[in-house]
C-alpha cells in the first residue's frame, strides 16, 4: 500500500518541480518581458499536461487498488457462482421431476436411466410441459398420489415425460394438451407397451383422493376387473 501511495503522489512532485524551475528563471531575468511571457506560457502548458497525467495515473491507481481488493475478488467469485447457479437452474427448468430433487415415487423419463418402455411393472405416465401452469400446480399432487398408490401397490411405477425435452415421445402418444395422464396396467414381456393399451385418466380438479381413486381403478388388470364384476354380480344376487 505504501508503494501505491508513492506511485499516486509521484506526478505531484513533478508538477511542483516544473513550477519551481520557471519561477527561478524569472527571478534571474526580471527585466526581460518577452522571456517572462515565454516562460509563463511554457509553465502553463507543462502544468496542464502534468495535471492531465496526474488525473490519468490517479484513476489507473484507483482501478488497480480496487481490483486487487478482497471485496472485488469476493464480488467476482459471487458473480461466477451466480452464473453457475443460473446455468444449473436453466438445465433443471426443463423438468418437473429432475433427479436432483430425488423424488422416490416419480421418475422423470430418461432413455438411459428411467425408461418406462423397459419396465415390466404397471405404470402411470404423466406427459407435461414444464412451462404449463396446470402442470406445475399438479406436480406435488402427482407425487402425493404416487406415494399413496405405491404404498398399496408397490409394483406400480410413476413416470413423468417432459414434452419440452422429449417432443418425439409425446408425439408418439398423441399428446395434444397438458398434462396428459396415461395408465398401462400391463406391459409386454420385454417391458414394451402398446400405445393403444393406454388408459387416459383425467386430472380433474387435481384433488389427491379422487385422482388416486381414478388411477387405482384404471390400474386394474383384466383379471381384477373380471373378479370385481363377479363379486358385484354375487352381491346383486344376494340382495
mmCIF file of C-alpha atoms in Angstrom, residues 14-26 35-51:
data_model
loop_
_atom_site.group_PDB
_atom_site.id
_atom_site.type_symbol
_atom_site.label_atom_id
_atom_site.label_comp_id
_atom_site.label_asym_id
_atom_site.label_seq_id
_atom_site.Cartn_x
_atom_site.Cartn_y
_atom_site.Cartn_z
ATOM 1 C CA UNK A 14 6.830 16.549 -10.997
ATOM 2 C CA UNK A 15 4.321 19.391 -11.045
ATOM 3 C CA UNK A 16 5.989 21.189 -8.109
ATOM 4 C CA UNK A 17 9.457 20.874 -9.684
ATOM 5 C CA UNK A 18 8.118 22.080 -13.036
ATOM 6 C CA UNK A 19 6.563 25.123 -11.407
ATOM 7 C CA UNK A 20 9.740 25.982 -9.453
ATOM 8 C CA UNK A 21 12.106 25.924 -12.468
ATOM 9 C CA UNK A 22 10.383 28.703 -14.449
ATOM 10 C CA UNK A 23 9.964 30.806 -11.320
ATOM 11 C CA UNK A 24 13.724 30.730 -10.662
ATOM 12 C CA UNK A 25 14.386 31.721 -14.274
ATOM 13 C CA UNK A 26 12.035 34.645 -13.940
ATOM 14 C CA UNK A 35 11.296 35.930 -21.869
ATOM 15 C CA UNK A 36 8.945 36.203 -18.928
ATOM 16 C CA UNK A 37 5.952 35.739 -21.196
ATOM 17 C CA UNK A 38 7.517 32.752 -22.943
ATOM 18 C CA UNK A 39 8.314 31.089 -19.643
ATOM 19 C CA UNK A 40 4.803 31.758 -18.341
ATOM 20 C CA UNK A 41 3.304 30.164 -21.466
ATOM 21 C CA UNK A 42 5.605 27.159 -21.157
ATOM 22 C CA UNK A 43 4.815 26.806 -17.492
ATOM 23 C CA UNK A 44 1.060 26.866 -18.181
ATOM 24 C CA UNK A 45 1.326 24.182 -20.831
ATOM 25 C CA UNK A 46 3.538 21.968 -18.690
ATOM 26 C CA UNK A 47 1.286 22.351 -15.661
ATOM 27 C CA UNK A 48 -1.763 21.488 -17.756
ATOM 28 C CA UNK A 49 -0.027 18.408 -19.135
ATOM 29 C CA UNK A 50 1.087 17.322 -15.685
ATOM 30 C CA UNK A 51 -2.406 17.767 -14.295
#
